[in-house]
Short mmCIF file of C-alpha atoms in Angstrom, two decimals:
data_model
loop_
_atom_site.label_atom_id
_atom_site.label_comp_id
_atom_site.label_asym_id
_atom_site.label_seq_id
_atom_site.Cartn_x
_atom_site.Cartn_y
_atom_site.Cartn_z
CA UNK N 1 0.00 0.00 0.00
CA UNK N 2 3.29 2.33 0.98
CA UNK N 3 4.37 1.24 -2.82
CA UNK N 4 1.30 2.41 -4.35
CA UNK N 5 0.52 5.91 -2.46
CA UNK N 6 4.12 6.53 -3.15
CA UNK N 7 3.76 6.45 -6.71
CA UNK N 8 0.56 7.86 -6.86
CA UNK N 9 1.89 10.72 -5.72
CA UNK N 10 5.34 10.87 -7.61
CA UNK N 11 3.05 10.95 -10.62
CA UNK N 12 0.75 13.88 -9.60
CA UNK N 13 -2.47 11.66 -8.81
CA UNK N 14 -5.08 13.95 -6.83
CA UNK N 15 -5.38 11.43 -3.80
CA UNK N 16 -8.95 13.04 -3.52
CA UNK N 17 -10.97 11.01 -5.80
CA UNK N 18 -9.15 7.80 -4.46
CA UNK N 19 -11.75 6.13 -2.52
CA UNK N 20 -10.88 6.20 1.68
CA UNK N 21 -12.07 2.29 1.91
CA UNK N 22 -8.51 1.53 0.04
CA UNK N 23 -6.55 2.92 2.22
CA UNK N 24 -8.55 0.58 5.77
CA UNK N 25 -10.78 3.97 7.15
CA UNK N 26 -12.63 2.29 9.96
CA UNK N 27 -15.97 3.33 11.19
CA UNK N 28 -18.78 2.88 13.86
CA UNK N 29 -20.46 -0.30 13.77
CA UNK N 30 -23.61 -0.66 15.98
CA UNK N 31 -24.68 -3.99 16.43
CA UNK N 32 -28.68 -4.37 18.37
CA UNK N 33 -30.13 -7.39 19.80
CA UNK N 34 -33.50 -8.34 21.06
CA UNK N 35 -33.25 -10.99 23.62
CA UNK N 36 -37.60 -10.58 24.49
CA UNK N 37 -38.20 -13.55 22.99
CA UNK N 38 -36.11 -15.95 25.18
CA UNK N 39 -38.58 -17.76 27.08
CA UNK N 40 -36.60 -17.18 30.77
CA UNK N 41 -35.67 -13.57 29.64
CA UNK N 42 -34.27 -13.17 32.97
CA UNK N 43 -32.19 -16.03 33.30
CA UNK N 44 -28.70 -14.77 32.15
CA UNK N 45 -26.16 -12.15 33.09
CA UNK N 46 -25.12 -11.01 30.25
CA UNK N 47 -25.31 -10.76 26.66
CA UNK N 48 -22.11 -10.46 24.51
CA UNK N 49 -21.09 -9.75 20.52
CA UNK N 50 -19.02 -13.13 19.40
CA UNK N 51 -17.13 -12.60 16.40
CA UNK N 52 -13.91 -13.29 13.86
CA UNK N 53 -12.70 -9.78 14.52
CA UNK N 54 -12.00 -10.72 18.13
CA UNK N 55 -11.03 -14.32 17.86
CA UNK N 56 -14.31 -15.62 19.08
CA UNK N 57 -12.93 -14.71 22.95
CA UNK N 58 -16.60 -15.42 24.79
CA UNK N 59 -16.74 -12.64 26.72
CA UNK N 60 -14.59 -9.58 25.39
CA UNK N 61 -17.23 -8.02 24.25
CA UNK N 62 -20.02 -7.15 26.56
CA UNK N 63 -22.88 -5.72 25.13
CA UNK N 64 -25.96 -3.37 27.59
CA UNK N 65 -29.52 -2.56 28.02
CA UNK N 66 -28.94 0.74 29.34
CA UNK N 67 -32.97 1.17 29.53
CA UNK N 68 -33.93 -2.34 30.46
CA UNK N 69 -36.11 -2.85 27.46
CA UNK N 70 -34.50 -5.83 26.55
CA UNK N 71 -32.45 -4.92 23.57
CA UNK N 72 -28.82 -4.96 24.15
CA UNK N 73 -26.41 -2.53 21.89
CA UNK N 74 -22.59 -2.30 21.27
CA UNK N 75 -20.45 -0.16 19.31
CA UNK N 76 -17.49 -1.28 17.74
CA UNK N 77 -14.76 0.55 15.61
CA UNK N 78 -13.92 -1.50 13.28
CA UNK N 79 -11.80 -1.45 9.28
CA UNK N 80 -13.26 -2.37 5.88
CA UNK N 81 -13.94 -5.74 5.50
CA UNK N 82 -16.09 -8.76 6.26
CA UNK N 83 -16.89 -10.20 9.18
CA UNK N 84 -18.50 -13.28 11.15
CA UNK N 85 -20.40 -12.44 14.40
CA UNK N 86 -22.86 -14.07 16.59
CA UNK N 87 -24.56 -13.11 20.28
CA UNK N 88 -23.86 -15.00 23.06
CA UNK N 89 -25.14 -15.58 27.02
CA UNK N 90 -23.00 -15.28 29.29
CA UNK N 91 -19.76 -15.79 27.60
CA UNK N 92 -20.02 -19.28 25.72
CA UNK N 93 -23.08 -20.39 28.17
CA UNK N 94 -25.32 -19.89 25.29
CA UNK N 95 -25.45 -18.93 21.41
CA UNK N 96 -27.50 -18.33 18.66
CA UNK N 97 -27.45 -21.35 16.43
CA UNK N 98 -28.82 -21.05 12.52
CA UNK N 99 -29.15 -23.45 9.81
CA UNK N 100 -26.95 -23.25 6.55
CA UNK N 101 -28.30 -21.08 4.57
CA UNK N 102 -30.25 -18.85 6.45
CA UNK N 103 -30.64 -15.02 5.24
CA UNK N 104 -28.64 -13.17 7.58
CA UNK N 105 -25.78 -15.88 7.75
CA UNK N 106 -22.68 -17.49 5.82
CA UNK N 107 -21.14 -20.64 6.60
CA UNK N 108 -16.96 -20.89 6.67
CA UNK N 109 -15.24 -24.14 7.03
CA UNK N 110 -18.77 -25.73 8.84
CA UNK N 111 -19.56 -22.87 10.94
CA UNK N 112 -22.84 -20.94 10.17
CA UNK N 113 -22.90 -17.26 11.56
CA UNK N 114 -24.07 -13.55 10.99
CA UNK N 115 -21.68 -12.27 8.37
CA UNK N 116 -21.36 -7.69 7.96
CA UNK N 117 -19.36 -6.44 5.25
CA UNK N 118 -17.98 -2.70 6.85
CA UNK N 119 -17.62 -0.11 3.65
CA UNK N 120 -15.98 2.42 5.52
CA UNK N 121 -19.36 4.02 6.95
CA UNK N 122 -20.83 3.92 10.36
CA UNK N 123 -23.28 1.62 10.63
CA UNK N 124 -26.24 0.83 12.56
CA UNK N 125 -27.38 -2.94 12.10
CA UNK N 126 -31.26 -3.39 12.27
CA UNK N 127 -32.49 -5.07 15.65
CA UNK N 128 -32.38 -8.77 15.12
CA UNK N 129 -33.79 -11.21 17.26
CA UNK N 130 -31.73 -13.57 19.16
CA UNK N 131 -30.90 -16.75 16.99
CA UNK N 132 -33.70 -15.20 14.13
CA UNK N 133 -32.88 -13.49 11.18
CA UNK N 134 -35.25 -10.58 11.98
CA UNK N 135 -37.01 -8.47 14.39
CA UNK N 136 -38.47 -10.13 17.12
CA UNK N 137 -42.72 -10.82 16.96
CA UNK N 138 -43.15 -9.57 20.02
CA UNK N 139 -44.71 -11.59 23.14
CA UNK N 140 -46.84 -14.13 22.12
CA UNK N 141 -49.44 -15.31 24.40
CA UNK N 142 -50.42 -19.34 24.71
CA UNK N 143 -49.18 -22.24 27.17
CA UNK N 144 -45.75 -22.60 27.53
CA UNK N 145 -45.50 -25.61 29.88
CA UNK N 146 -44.16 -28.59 27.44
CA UNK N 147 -46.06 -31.49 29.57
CA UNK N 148 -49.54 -29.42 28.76
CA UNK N 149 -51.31 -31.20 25.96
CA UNK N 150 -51.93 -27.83 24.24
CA UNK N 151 -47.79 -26.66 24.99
CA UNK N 152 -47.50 -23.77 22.15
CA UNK N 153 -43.34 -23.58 21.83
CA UNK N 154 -43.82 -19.96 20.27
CA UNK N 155 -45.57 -18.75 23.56
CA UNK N 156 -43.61 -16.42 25.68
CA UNK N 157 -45.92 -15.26 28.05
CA UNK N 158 -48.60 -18.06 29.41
CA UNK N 159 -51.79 -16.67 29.64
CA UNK N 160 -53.60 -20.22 31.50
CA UNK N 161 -54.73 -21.63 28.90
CA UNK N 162 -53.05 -24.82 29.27
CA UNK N 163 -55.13 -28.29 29.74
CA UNK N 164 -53.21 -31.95 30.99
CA UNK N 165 -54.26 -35.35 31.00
CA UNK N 166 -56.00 -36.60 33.67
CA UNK N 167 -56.04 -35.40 37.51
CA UNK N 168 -54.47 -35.62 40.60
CA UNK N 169 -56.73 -36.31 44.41
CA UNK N 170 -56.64 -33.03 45.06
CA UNK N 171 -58.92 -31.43 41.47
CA UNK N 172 -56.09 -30.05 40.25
CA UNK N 173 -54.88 -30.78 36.69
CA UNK N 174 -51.97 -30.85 37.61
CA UNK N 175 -49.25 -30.38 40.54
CA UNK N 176 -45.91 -28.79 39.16
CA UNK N 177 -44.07 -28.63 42.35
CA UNK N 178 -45.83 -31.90 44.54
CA UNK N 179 -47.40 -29.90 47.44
CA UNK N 180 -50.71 -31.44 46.79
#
């Protein structure tokens, strides 16, 4: 790169019309995440950016919810290029995982994760939901107890709808925690 701005400018080139990408201009990269949908929302500590620009290190990368709405942002600065990334829990606890092929992904030598090309901009990624390849839908009532007969695995928010088979002594449908 030396070699070439070098003679670029033994030979009079205006440098001006030379795009700023080829010579690595970083910029602000805002990556958003909407961890609503997780059915324990609560249930983790923290939320973190994974990615190939940090040598996937689990928890360099913290990310916040300054305003407890459950959308966690970070910032990075980063240089022109491509770049894998993926949001974890708590370190390595937990990850998104995608299929191959999926919209918002690539896969590299078997692994399937978010890919961002950085143009030299600043950049503010859309909010994607955790381990989607979109927005979240937003709470969806229904049962969400998996030994109910009528379990609804989208439901984030159980709104007592759900009916079991058979009965215990005691009327109840059913006795989660055996105090009768």
């Amino acid at each position: 790169m030396k070699n070439l701005f070098s003679l670029l400018v033994a030979c009079g080139v205006a440098l001006a019309f030379i795009p700023s990408v080829a010579f690595g201009q970083s910029a602000s990269v805002t990556f958003q995440v909407d961890m609503n949908q997780l059915i324990e929302p609560y249930s983790y500590g923290a939320v973190y950016l994974n990615s190939s620009f940090t040598g996937w290190c689990g928890g360099c990368d913290p990310m916040t919810d300054v305003d407890n709405d459950g959308v966690w942002t970070l910032t990075k600065q980063l240089d022109a290029g491509t770049y894998e990334y993926k949001f974890s829990i708590d370190g390595w606890n937990a990850q998104e995982w995608f299929n191959e092929g999926e919209a918002c992904t690539s896969t590299i030598d078997g692994y399937t994760n978010r890919t961002i090309t950085v143009a030299g901009e600043d950049l503010t990624l859309d909010i994607a939901c955790f381990s989607e390849c979109g927005p979240c839908m937003g709470p969806t009532e229904g049962c969400t107890y998996e030994e109910a007969v009528n379990y609804d695995p989208m439901a984030t928010i159980d709104d007592n709808s759900c009916a079991f088979e058979g009965t215990v002594t005691s009327g109840c449908t059913s006795d989660f925690n055996g105090d009768g």
